[in-house]
Short mmCIF file of C-alpha atoms in Angstrom, two decimals:
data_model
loop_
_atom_site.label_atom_id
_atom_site.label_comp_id
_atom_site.label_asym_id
_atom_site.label_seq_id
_atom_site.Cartn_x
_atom_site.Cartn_y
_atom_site.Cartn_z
CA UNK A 1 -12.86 -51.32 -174.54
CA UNK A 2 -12.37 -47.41 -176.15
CA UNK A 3 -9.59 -45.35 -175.53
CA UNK A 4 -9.02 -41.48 -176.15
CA UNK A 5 -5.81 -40.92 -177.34
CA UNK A 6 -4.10 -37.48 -177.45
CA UNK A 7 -1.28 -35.38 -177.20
CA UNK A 8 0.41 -35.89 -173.93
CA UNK A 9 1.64 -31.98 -173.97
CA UNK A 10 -1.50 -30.20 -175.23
CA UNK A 11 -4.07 -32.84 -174.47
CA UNK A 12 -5.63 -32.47 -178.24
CA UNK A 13 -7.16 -35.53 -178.86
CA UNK A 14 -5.66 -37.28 -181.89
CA UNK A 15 -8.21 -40.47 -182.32
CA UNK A 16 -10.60 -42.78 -180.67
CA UNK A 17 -10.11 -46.19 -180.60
CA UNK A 18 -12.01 -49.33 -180.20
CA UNK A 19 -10.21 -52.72 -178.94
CA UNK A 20 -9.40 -55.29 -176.43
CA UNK A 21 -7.54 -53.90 -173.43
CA UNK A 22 -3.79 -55.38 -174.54
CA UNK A 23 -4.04 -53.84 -177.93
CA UNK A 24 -4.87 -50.17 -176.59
CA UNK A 25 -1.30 -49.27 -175.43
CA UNK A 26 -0.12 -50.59 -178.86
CA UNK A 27 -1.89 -47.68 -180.76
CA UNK A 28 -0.05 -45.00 -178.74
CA UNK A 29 2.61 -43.30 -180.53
CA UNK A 30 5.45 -41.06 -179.21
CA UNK A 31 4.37 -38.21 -177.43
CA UNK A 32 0.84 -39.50 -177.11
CA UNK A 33 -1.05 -40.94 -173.73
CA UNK A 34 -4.25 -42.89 -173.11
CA UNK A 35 -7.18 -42.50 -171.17
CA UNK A 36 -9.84 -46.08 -171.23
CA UNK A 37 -13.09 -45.21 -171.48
CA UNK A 38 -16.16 -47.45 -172.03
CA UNK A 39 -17.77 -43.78 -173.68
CA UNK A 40 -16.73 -42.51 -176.17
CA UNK A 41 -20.05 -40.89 -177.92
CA UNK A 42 -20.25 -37.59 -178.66
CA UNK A 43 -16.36 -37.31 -178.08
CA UNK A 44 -14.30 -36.58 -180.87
CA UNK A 45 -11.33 -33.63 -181.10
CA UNK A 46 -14.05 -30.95 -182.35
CA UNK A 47 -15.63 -30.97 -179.26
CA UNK A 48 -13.46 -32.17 -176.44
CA UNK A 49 -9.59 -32.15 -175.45
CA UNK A 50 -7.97 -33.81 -172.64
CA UNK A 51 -7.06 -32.00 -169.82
CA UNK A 52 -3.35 -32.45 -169.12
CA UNK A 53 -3.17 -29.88 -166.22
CA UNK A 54 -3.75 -32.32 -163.20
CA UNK A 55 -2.51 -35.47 -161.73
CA UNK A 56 -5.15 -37.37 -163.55
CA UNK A 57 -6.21 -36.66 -166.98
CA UNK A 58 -9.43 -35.73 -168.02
CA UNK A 59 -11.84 -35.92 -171.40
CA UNK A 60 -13.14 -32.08 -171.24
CA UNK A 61 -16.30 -30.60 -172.90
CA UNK A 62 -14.58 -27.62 -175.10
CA UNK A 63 -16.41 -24.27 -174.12
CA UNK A 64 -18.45 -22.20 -176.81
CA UNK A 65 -16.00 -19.27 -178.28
CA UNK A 66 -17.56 -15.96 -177.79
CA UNK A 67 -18.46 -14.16 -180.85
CA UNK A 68 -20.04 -10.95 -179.34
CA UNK A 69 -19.01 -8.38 -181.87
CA UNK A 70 -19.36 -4.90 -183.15
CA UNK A 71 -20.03 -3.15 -186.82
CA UNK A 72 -18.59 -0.03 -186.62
CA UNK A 73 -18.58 1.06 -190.53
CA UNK A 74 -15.89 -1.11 -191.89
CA UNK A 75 -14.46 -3.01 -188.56
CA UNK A 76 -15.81 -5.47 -186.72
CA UNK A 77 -14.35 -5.88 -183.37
CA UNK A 78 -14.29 -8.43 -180.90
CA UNK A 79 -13.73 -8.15 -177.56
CA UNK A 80 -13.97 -11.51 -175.69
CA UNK A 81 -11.51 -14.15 -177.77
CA UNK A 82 -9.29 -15.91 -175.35
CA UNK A 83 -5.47 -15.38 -176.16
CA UNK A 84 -4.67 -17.70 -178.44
CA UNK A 85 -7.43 -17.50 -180.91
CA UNK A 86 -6.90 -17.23 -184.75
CA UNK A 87 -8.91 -15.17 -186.52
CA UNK A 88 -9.19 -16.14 -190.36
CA UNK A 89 -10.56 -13.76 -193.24
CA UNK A 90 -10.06 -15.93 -196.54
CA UNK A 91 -6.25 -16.35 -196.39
CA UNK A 92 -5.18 -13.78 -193.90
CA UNK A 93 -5.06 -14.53 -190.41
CA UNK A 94 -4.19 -12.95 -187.41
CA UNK A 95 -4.04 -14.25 -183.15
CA UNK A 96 -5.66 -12.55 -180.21
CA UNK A 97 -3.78 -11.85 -177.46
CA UNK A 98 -6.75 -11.77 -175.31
CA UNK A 99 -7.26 -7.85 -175.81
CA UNK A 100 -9.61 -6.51 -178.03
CA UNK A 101 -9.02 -7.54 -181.48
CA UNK A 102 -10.66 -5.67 -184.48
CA UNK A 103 -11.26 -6.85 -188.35
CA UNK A 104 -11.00 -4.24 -190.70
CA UNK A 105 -12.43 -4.72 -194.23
CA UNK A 106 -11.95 -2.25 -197.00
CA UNK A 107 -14.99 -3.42 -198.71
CA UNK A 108 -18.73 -3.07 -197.13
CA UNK A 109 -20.81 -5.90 -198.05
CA UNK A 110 -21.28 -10.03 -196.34
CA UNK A 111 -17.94 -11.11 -194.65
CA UNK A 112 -17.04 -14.38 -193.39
CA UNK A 113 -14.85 -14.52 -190.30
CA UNK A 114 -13.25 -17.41 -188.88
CA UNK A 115 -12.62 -18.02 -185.39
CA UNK A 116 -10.24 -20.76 -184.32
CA UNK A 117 -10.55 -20.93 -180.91
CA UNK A 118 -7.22 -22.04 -177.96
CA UNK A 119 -7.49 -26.33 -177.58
CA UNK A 120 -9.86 -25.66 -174.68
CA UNK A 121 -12.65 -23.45 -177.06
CA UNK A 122 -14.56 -25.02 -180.60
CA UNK A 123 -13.92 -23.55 -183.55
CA UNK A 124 -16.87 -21.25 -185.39
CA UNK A 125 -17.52 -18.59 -187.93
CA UNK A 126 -19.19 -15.52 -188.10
CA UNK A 127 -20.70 -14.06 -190.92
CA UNK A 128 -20.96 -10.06 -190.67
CA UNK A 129 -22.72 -7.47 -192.57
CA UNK A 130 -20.43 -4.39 -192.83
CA UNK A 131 -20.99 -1.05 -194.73
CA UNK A 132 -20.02 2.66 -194.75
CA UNK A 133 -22.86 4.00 -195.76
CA UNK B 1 -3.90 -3.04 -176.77
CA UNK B 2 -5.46 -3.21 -180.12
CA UNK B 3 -4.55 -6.09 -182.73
CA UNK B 4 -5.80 -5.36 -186.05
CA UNK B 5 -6.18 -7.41 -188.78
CA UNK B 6 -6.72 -5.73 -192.43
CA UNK B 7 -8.59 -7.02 -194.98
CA UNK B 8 -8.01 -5.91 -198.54
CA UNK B 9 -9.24 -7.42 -201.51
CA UNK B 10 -7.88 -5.37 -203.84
CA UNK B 11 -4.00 -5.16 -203.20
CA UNK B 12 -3.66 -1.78 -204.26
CA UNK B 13 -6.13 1.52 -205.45
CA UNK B 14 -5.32 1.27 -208.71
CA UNK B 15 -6.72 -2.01 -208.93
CA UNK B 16 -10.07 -0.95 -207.20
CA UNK B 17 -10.33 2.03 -209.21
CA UNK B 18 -9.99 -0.87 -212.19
CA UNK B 19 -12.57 -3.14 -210.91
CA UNK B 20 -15.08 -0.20 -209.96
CA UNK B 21 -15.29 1.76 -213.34
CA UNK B 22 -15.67 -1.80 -214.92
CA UNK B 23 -18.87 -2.16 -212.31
CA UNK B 24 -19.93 1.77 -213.51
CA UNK B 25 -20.05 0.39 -217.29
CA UNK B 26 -21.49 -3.07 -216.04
CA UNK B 27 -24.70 -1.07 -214.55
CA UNK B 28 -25.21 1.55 -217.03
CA UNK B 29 -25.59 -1.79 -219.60
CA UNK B 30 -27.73 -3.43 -217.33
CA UNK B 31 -29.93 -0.16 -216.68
CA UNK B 32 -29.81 0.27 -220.83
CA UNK B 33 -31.55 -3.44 -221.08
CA UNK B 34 -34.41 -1.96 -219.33
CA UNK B 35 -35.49 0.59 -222.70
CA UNK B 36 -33.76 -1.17 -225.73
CA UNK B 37 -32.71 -4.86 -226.61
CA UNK B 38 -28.85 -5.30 -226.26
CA UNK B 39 -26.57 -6.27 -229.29
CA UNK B 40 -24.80 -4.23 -231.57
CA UNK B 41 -26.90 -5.96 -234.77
CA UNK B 42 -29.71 -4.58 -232.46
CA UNK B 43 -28.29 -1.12 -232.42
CA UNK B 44 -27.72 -0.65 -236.04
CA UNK B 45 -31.12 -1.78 -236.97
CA UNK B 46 -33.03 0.59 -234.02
CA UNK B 47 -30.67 3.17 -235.50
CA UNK B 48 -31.83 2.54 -239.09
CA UNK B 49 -35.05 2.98 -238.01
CA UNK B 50 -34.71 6.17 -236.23
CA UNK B 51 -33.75 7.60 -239.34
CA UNK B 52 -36.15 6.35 -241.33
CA UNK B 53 -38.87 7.97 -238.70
CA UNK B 54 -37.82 11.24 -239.32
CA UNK B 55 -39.32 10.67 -243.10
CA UNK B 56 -43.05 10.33 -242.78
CA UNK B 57 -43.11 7.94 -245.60
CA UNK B 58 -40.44 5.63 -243.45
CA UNK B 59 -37.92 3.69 -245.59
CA UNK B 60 -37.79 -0.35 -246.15
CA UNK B 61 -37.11 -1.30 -242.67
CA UNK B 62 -40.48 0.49 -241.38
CA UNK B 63 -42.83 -0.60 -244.18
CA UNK B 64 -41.59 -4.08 -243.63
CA UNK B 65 -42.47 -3.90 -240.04
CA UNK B 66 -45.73 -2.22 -240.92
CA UNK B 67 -46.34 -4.91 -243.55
CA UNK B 68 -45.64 -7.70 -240.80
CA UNK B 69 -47.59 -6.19 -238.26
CA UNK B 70 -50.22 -4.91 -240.52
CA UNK B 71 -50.63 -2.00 -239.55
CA UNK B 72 -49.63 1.69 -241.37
CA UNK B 73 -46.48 2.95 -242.06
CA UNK B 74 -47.52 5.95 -240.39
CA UNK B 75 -48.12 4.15 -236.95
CA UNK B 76 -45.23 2.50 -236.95
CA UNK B 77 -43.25 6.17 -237.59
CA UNK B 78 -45.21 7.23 -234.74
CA UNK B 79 -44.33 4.74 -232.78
CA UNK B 80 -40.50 4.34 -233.69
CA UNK B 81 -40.28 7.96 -232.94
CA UNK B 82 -42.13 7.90 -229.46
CA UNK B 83 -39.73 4.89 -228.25
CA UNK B 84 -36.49 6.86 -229.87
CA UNK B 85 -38.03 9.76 -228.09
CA UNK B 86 -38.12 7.98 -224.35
CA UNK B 87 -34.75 6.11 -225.08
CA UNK B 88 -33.17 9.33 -226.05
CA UNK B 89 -33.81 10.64 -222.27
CA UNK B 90 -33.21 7.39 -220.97
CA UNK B 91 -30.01 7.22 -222.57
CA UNK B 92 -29.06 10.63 -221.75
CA UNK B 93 -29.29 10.25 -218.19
CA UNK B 94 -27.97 6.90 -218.42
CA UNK B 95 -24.35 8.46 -219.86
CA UNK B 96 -24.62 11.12 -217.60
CA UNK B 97 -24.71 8.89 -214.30
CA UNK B 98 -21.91 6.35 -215.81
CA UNK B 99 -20.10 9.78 -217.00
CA UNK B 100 -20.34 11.04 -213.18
CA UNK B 101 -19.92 8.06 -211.71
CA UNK B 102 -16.19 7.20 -213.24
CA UNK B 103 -15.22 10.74 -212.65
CA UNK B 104 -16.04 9.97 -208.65
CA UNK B 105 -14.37 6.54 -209.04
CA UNK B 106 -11.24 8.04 -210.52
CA UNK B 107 -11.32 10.49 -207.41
CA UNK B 108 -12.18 8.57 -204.80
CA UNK B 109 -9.05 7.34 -202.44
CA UNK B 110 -10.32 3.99 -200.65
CA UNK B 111 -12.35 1.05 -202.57
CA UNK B 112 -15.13 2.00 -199.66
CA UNK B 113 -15.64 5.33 -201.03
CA UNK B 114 -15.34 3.59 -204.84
CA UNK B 115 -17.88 0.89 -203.98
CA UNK B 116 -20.19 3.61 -202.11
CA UNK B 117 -20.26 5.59 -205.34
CA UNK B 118 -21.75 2.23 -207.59
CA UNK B 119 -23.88 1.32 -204.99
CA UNK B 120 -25.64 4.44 -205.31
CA UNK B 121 -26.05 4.63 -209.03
CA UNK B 122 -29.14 5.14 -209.98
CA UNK B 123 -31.82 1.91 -211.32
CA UNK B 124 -34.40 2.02 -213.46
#
Protein backbone atom coordinates (compact mmCIF):
# COMPACT_ATOMS: atom_id res chain seq x y z
CA UNK A 1 0.00 0.00 0.00
CA UNK A 2 1.34 3.90 -1.09
CA UNK A 3 0.28 6.86 0.48
CA UNK A 4 0.63 10.65 -0.61
CA UNK A 5 1.39 12.62 2.15
CA UNK A 6 1.12 16.45 2.22
CA UNK A 7 0.42 19.50 3.84
CA UNK A 8 -3.01 19.43 5.28
CA UNK A 9 -3.31 23.48 4.72
CA UNK A 10 -1.77 23.89 1.24
CA UNK A 11 -2.08 20.36 -0.01
CA UNK A 12 1.83 20.41 -1.23
CA UNK A 13 2.79 17.06 -1.24
CA UNK A 14 5.70 16.41 1.12
CA UNK A 15 6.59 12.51 0.23
CA UNK A 16 5.37 9.26 -1.08
CA UNK A 17 5.41 6.38 0.82
CA UNK A 18 5.41 2.71 0.41
CA UNK A 19 4.11 0.28 3.37
CA UNK A 20 1.65 -1.95 4.97
CA UNK A 21 -1.62 -0.20 5.79
CA UNK A 22 -0.90 0.14 9.90
CA UNK A 23 2.41 1.75 9.31
CA UNK A 24 1.00 4.59 6.88
CA UNK A 25 -0.64 6.78 9.60
CA UNK A 26 2.69 6.42 11.54
CA UNK A 27 4.64 8.50 8.86
CA UNK A 28 2.28 11.49 9.19
CA UNK A 29 3.64 14.31 11.02
CA UNK A 30 1.87 17.40 12.50
CA UNK A 31 0.10 19.34 10.15
CA UNK A 32 0.28 16.67 7.49
CA UNK A 33 -2.77 14.24 6.12
CA UNK A 34 -2.90 11.08 4.01
CA UNK A 35 -4.48 10.02 1.04
CA UNK A 36 -3.92 5.68 0.18
CA UNK A 37 -3.32 5.13 -3.09
CA UNK A 38 -2.28 1.86 -4.85
CA UNK A 39 -0.64 4.66 -7.72
CA UNK A 40 1.65 6.49 -7.10
CA UNK A 41 3.71 6.73 -10.63
CA UNK A 42 4.29 9.69 -12.15
CA UNK A 43 3.23 11.53 -8.82
CA UNK A 44 5.71 13.32 -7.03
CA UNK A 45 5.42 17.25 -5.60
CA UNK A 46 6.86 18.64 -9.09
CA UNK A 47 3.99 17.67 -10.78
CA UNK A 48 0.99 17.22 -8.56
CA UNK A 49 -0.47 18.77 -5.17
CA UNK A 50 -3.37 17.67 -3.26
CA UNK A 51 -6.36 19.41 -3.46
CA UNK A 52 -7.48 20.49 0.00
CA UNK A 53 -10.51 22.61 -1.19
CA UNK A 54 -13.31 19.87 -0.94
CA UNK A 55 -14.76 17.40 1.39
CA UNK A 56 -12.54 14.76 -0.01
CA UNK A 57 -9.04 15.29 -0.96
CA UNK A 58 -7.67 14.87 -4.16
CA UNK A 59 -4.01 14.02 -5.95
CA UNK A 60 -4.20 16.93 -8.77
CA UNK A 61 -2.25 17.10 -12.10
CA UNK A 62 -0.43 20.72 -11.63
CA UNK A 63 -1.35 22.88 -14.80
CA UNK A 64 1.47 24.16 -17.28
CA UNK A 65 2.47 27.98 -16.20
CA UNK A 66 2.01 30.26 -19.06
CA UNK A 67 5.07 31.81 -20.36
CA UNK A 68 3.60 33.89 -23.30
CA UNK A 69 5.85 36.89 -23.24
CA UNK A 70 6.99 40.01 -24.93
CA UNK A 71 10.62 41.67 -25.95
CA UNK A 72 10.09 45.07 -26.01
CA UNK A 73 13.91 46.44 -26.12
CA UNK A 74 15.04 45.74 -22.65
CA UNK A 75 11.66 44.31 -20.85
CA UNK A 76 10.12 41.33 -21.17
CA UNK A 77 6.64 41.24 -19.99
CA UNK A 78 4.31 38.73 -19.06
CA UNK A 79 0.93 38.90 -18.97
CA UNK A 80 -0.73 35.58 -17.92
CA UNK A 81 1.16 34.43 -14.40
CA UNK A 82 -1.42 33.54 -11.85
CA UNK A 83 -1.11 35.70 -8.57
CA UNK A 84 1.17 34.16 -6.67
CA UNK A 85 3.95 33.42 -9.01
CA UNK A 86 7.68 34.27 -8.31
CA UNK A 87 9.57 35.45 -10.83
CA UNK A 88 13.46 34.84 -10.33
CA UNK A 89 16.36 36.69 -12.33
CA UNK A 90 19.68 35.26 -10.65
CA UNK A 91 19.09 36.46 -7.06
CA UNK A 92 16.36 38.99 -7.42
CA UNK A 93 12.93 38.03 -7.31
CA UNK A 94 9.76 39.52 -7.46
CA UNK A 95 5.59 38.00 -7.15
CA UNK A 96 2.78 38.57 -9.60
CA UNK A 97 -0.20 39.72 -8.45
CA UNK A 98 -1.98 38.33 -11.35
CA UNK A 99 -1.62 41.71 -13.44
CA UNK A 100 0.80 42.15 -15.92
CA UNK A 101 4.20 41.81 -14.65
CA UNK A 102 7.29 43.09 -16.65
CA UNK A 103 11.25 42.16 -16.35
CA UNK A 104 13.42 44.85 -17.02
CA UNK A 105 17.12 44.16 -17.79
CA UNK A 106 19.68 46.86 -18.16
CA UNK A 107 21.80 44.69 -20.25
CA UNK A 108 20.67 43.29 -23.90
CA UNK A 109 21.99 39.96 -24.48
CA UNK A 110 20.56 35.86 -23.29
CA UNK A 111 18.53 36.12 -19.97
CA UNK A 112 17.33 33.42 -17.88
CA UNK A 113 14.01 33.92 -16.12
CA UNK A 114 12.56 31.84 -13.57
CA UNK A 115 9.05 31.21 -13.05
CA UNK A 116 7.84 29.64 -9.84
CA UNK A 117 4.50 29.02 -10.35
CA UNK A 118 1.22 29.13 -7.14
CA UNK A 119 1.10 25.11 -5.59
CA UNK A 120 -1.52 24.43 -8.26
CA UNK A 121 1.07 25.49 -11.50
CA UNK A 122 4.89 23.61 -12.23
CA UNK A 123 7.66 25.50 -12.03
CA UNK A 124 9.73 26.52 -15.50
CA UNK A 125 12.19 28.90 -17.00
CA UNK A 126 12.41 30.99 -19.80
CA UNK A 127 15.31 31.94 -21.53
CA UNK A 128 14.89 35.42 -23.49
CA UNK A 129 16.86 37.20 -26.01
CA UNK A 130 16.69 40.97 -25.25
CA UNK A 131 18.47 43.93 -27.01
CA UNK A 132 18.19 47.69 -27.72
CA UNK A 133 19.46 47.81 -30.76
CA UNK B 1 -1.32 47.55 -12.38
CA UNK B 2 2.20 47.07 -13.42
CA UNK B 3 4.82 45.11 -11.13
CA UNK B 4 8.23 45.57 -12.28
CA UNK B 5 11.09 43.82 -11.50
CA UNK B 6 14.69 45.47 -12.38
CA UNK B 7 17.51 43.77 -13.28
CA UNK B 8 20.90 45.36 -12.92
CA UNK B 9 24.08 43.78 -13.11
CA UNK B 10 26.12 46.42 -12.56
CA UNK B 11 25.00 48.18 -9.22
CA UNK B 12 25.84 51.47 -10.26
CA UNK B 13 27.15 53.53 -13.78
CA UNK B 14 30.29 53.96 -12.66
CA UNK B 15 30.86 50.43 -12.49
CA UNK B 16 29.50 49.82 -16.12
CA UNK B 17 31.37 52.60 -17.45
CA UNK B 18 34.43 50.41 -15.64
CA UNK B 19 33.58 47.16 -17.10
CA UNK B 20 32.80 48.67 -20.70
CA UNK B 21 36.08 50.67 -21.43
CA UNK B 22 37.88 47.46 -20.10
CA UNK B 23 35.70 45.53 -23.06
CA UNK B 24 36.82 48.76 -25.59
CA UNK B 25 40.64 47.83 -24.77
CA UNK B 26 39.76 43.98 -24.70
CA UNK B 27 38.58 44.29 -28.58
CA UNK B 28 40.96 46.68 -29.93
CA UNK B 29 43.73 43.76 -28.61
CA UNK B 30 41.82 41.16 -30.04
CA UNK B 31 41.28 43.13 -33.48
CA UNK B 32 45.36 43.97 -33.18
CA UNK B 33 46.00 39.92 -33.14
CA UNK B 34 44.54 39.88 -36.50
CA UNK B 35 47.88 42.06 -38.26
CA UNK B 36 50.77 41.49 -35.68
CA UNK B 37 51.70 38.69 -33.08
CA UNK B 38 50.90 39.88 -29.46
CA UNK B 39 53.67 40.25 -26.72
CA UNK B 40 55.62 43.06 -25.79
CA UNK B 41 59.13 40.92 -26.66
CA UNK B 42 57.12 40.77 -29.99
CA UNK B 43 56.73 44.48 -30.19
CA UNK B 44 60.23 45.50 -29.55
CA UNK B 45 61.62 43.15 -32.05
CA UNK B 46 58.81 44.19 -35.05
CA UNK B 47 59.85 47.66 -33.89
CA UNK B 48 63.58 46.96 -34.35
CA UNK B 49 62.89 45.90 -37.53
CA UNK B 50 60.92 48.74 -38.74
CA UNK B 51 63.81 50.74 -38.22
CA UNK B 52 66.15 48.80 -39.66
CA UNK B 53 63.79 48.87 -43.03
CA UNK B 54 64.11 52.31 -43.43
CA UNK B 55 68.07 51.54 -44.20
CA UNK B 56 68.23 49.64 -47.44
CA UNK B 57 71.15 47.73 -46.22
CA UNK B 58 68.81 46.56 -43.02
CA UNK B 59 70.72 46.07 -39.74
CA UNK B 60 71.46 42.54 -37.84
CA UNK B 61 67.97 41.62 -37.14
CA UNK B 62 67.01 41.70 -41.05
CA UNK B 63 70.13 40.00 -42.44
CA UNK B 64 69.61 37.33 -39.88
CA UNK B 65 66.15 36.77 -41.07
CA UNK B 66 67.34 37.01 -44.65
CA UNK B 67 70.15 34.58 -43.81
CA UNK B 68 67.48 32.08 -42.23
CA UNK B 69 65.13 32.39 -44.86
CA UNK B 70 67.63 32.66 -47.58
CA UNK B 71 66.57 35.02 -49.28
CA UNK B 72 68.06 38.94 -49.79
CA UNK B 73 68.30 41.47 -47.44
CA UNK B 74 66.62 43.57 -49.80
CA UNK B 75 63.38 41.37 -49.87
CA UNK B 76 63.11 41.09 -46.57
CA UNK B 77 63.31 45.30 -46.30
CA UNK B 78 60.68 45.15 -48.78
CA UNK B 79 58.75 43.08 -47.09
CA UNK B 80 59.21 44.41 -43.40
CA UNK B 81 58.25 47.70 -44.81
CA UNK B 82 55.03 46.53 -46.75
CA UNK B 83 53.69 44.70 -43.42
CA UNK B 84 54.80 48.00 -41.21
CA UNK B 85 53.08 49.79 -43.99
CA UNK B 86 49.47 47.79 -43.64
CA UNK B 87 49.88 47.59 -39.74
CA UNK B 88 50.48 51.24 -39.62
CA UNK B 89 46.75 51.80 -41.08
CA UNK B 90 45.55 48.98 -39.27
CA UNK B 91 46.76 50.33 -36.18
CA UNK B 92 45.65 53.72 -36.85
CA UNK B 93 42.17 52.94 -37.22
CA UNK B 94 42.41 50.49 -34.58
CA UNK B 95 43.31 53.55 -31.86
CA UNK B 96 40.97 55.63 -33.44
CA UNK B 97 37.82 53.26 -32.86
CA UNK B 98 39.11 52.28 -29.12
CA UNK B 99 39.89 56.26 -28.86
CA UNK B 100 36.07 56.92 -29.95
CA UNK B 101 34.71 54.26 -28.43
CA UNK B 102 35.82 55.20 -24.57
CA UNK B 103 34.94 58.74 -25.27
CA UNK B 104 31.11 57.32 -26.03
CA UNK B 105 31.47 54.96 -23.03
CA UNK B 106 32.48 57.77 -20.72
CA UNK B 107 29.28 59.64 -22.12
CA UNK B 108 26.89 57.29 -22.30
CA UNK B 109 24.24 57.26 -19.17
CA UNK B 110 22.78 53.53 -19.04
CA UNK B 111 25.08 50.22 -19.44
CA UNK B 112 22.49 49.62 -22.60
CA UNK B 113 23.75 52.55 -24.37
CA UNK B 114 27.57 51.48 -23.01
CA UNK B 115 27.16 47.89 -24.22
CA UNK B 116 25.45 49.20 -27.62
CA UNK B 117 28.56 51.27 -28.25
CA UNK B 118 31.14 47.83 -27.95
CA UNK B 119 28.88 45.86 -29.71
CA UNK B 120 29.25 47.97 -32.60
CA UNK B 121 32.97 48.33 -32.72
CA UNK B 122 34.27 47.59 -35.63
CA UNK B 123 36.09 43.68 -36.54
CA UNK B 124 38.52 42.91 -38.72
Amino acid sequence: MSGIIFDSTSGEIARIITCDISSNAMQVQPGEDIIATEQTTGIDDSSHYVDVSGAEFVAVEKTLLDITHVISGLSVSFSTLPSGTEVKVGFLSGFSDGSDFEVVFDVPGSHVIKLYGPLAYTNTSVEVNVDST
Amino acid sequence: MLTQLNVNKFPARVNAEAHYLNKVDEHAEAVRGAFITQGSGQAMTYMRKSEEAKNPGGGPFLQAEAQALGISVAEVVASVTAANAAWEQAGIQIETARLVAKKQVREAQTASEMHAIVKLLPTV
